mmCIF file of C-alpha atoms and ligand atoms in Angstrom:
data_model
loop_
_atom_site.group_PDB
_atom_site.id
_atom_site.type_symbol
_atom_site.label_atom_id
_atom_site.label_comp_id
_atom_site.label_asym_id
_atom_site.label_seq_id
_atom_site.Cartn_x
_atom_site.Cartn_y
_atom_site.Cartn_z
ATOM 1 C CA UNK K 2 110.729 71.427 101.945
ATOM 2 C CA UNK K 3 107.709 72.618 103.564
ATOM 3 C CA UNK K 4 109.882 74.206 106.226
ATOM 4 C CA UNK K 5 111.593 76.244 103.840
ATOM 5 C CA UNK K 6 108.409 77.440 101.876
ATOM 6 C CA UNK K 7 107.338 78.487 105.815
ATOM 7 C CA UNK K 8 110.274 80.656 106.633
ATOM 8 C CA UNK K 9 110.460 81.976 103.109
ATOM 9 C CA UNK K 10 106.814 83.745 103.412
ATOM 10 C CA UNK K 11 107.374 84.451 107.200
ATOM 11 C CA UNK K 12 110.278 86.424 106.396
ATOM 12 C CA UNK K 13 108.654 88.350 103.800
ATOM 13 C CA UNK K 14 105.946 88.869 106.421
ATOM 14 C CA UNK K 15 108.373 90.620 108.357
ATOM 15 C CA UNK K 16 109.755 92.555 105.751
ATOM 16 C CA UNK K 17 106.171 94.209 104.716
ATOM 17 C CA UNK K 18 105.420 94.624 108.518
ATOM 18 C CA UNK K 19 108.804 96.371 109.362
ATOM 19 C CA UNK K 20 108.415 98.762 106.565
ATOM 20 C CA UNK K 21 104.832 99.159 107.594
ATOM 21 C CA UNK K 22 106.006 100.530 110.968
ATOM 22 C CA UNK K 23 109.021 101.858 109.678
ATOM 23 C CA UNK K 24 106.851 104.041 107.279
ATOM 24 C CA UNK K 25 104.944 105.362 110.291
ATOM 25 C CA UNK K 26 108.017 105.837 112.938
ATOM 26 C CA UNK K 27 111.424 104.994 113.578
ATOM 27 C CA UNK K 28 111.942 101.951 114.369
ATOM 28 C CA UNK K 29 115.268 99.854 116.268
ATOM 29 C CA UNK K 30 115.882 95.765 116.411
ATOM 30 C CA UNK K 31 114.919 95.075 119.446
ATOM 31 C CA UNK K 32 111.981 96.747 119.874
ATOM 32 C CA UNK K 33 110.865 95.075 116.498
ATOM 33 C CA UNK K 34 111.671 92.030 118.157
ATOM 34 C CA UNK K 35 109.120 92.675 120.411
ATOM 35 C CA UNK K 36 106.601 93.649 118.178
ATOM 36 C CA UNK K 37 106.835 90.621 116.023
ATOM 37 C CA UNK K 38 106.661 88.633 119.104
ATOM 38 C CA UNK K 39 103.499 90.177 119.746
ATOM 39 C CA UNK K 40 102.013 88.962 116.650
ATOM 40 C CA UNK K 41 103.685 85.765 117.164
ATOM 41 C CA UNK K 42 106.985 86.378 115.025
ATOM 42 C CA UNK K 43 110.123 84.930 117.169
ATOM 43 C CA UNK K 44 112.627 86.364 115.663
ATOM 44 C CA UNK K 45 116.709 85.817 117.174
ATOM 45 C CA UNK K 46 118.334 89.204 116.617
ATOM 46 C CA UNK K 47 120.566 87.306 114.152
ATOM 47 C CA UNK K 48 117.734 86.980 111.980
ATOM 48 C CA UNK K 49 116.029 90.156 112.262
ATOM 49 C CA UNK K 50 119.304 92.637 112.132
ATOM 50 C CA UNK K 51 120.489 90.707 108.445
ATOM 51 C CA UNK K 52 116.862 91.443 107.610
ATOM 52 C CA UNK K 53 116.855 95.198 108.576
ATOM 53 C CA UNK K 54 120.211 95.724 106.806
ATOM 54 C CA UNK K 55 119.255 94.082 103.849
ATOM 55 C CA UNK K 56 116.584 96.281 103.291
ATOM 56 C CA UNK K 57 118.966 99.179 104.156
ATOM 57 C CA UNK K 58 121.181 97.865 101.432
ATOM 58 C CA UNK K 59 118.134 97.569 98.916
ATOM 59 C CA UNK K 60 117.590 101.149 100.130
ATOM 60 C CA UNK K 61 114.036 100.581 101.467
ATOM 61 C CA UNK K 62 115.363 101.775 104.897
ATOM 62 C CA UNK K 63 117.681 104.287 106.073
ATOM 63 C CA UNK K 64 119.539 103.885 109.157
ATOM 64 C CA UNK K 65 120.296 106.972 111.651
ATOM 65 C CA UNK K 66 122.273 106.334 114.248
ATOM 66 C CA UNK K 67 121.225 107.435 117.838
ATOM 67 C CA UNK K 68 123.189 107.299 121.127
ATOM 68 C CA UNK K 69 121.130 106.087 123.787
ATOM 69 C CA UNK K 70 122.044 105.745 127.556
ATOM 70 C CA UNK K 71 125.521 105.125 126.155
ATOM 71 C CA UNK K 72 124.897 102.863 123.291
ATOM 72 C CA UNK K 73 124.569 103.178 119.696
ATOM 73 C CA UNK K 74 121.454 102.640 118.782
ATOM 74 C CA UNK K 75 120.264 102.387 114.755
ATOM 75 C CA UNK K 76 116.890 103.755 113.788
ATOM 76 C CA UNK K 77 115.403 102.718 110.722
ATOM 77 C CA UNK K 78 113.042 104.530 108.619
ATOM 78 C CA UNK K 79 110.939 104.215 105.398
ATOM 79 C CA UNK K 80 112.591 105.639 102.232
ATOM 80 C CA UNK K 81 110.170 106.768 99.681
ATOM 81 C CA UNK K 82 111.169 103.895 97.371
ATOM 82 C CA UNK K 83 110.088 102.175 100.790
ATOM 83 C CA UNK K 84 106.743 103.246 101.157
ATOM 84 C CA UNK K 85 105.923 102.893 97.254
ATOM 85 C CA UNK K 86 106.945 99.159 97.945
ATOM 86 C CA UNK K 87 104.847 99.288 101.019
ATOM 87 C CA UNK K 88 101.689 100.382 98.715
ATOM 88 C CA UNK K 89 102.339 98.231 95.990
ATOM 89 C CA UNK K 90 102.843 95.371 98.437
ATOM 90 C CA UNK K 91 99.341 96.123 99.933
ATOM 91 C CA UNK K 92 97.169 96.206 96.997
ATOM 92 C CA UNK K 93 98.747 92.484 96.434
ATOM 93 C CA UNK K 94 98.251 91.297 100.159
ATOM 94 C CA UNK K 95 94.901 92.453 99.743
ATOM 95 C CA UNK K 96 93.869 90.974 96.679
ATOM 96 C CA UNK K 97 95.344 87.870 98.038
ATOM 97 C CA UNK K 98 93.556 88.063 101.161
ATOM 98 C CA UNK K 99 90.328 88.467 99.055
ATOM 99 C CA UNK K 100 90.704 85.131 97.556
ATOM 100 C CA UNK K 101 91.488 83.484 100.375
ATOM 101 C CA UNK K 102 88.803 84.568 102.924
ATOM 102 C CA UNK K 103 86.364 85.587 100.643
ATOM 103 C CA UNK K 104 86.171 89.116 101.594
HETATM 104 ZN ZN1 LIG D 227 102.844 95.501 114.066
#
């Protein structure tokens, strides 16, 4: 139970950080990977890719594909339906983050 309710709000974590970055840049799987690692995401590619299609599919994203040292590689941007979600996410996270750390 308490498991669940800690994946459920991790993986919406990584939804408003991917299109955070993917609002800024394009962004690819594995180099997410990384990125959430940094901040202390692990993340199995089988997790993350679902995740970046999904929001493809709920056409936050949009997917270019790029062929890179021989591979296909899919780049993911912001849509603007994206980046309005982004900002309306924000002003949430931040009135949430107000109320818990009294800022
Ligand atoms: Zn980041």
């Amino acid at each position: 139970m308490n498991n669940t309710i800690i994946r459920d709000v991790m993986l919406s974590f990584v939804r408003v950080h991917i299109l955070h970055h993917a609002a800024r840049e394009a962004v690819f799987g594995l180099a997410m990977i990384e990125e959430l690692r940094r901040h202390g995401y692990d993340l199995s590619p089988g997790t993350l890719y679902p995740t970046l299609h999904g929001m493809e599919q709920s056409g936050l994203l949009k997917c270019k594909h790029e062929v890179v040292a021989g591979k296909v590689r899919k780049y993911y941007t912001a849509t603007a339906k994206g980046r309005r979600t982004l900002d309306e996410l924000k002003g949430k996270i931040k009135e949430l983050f107000g109320e818990l750390f009294d800022a």
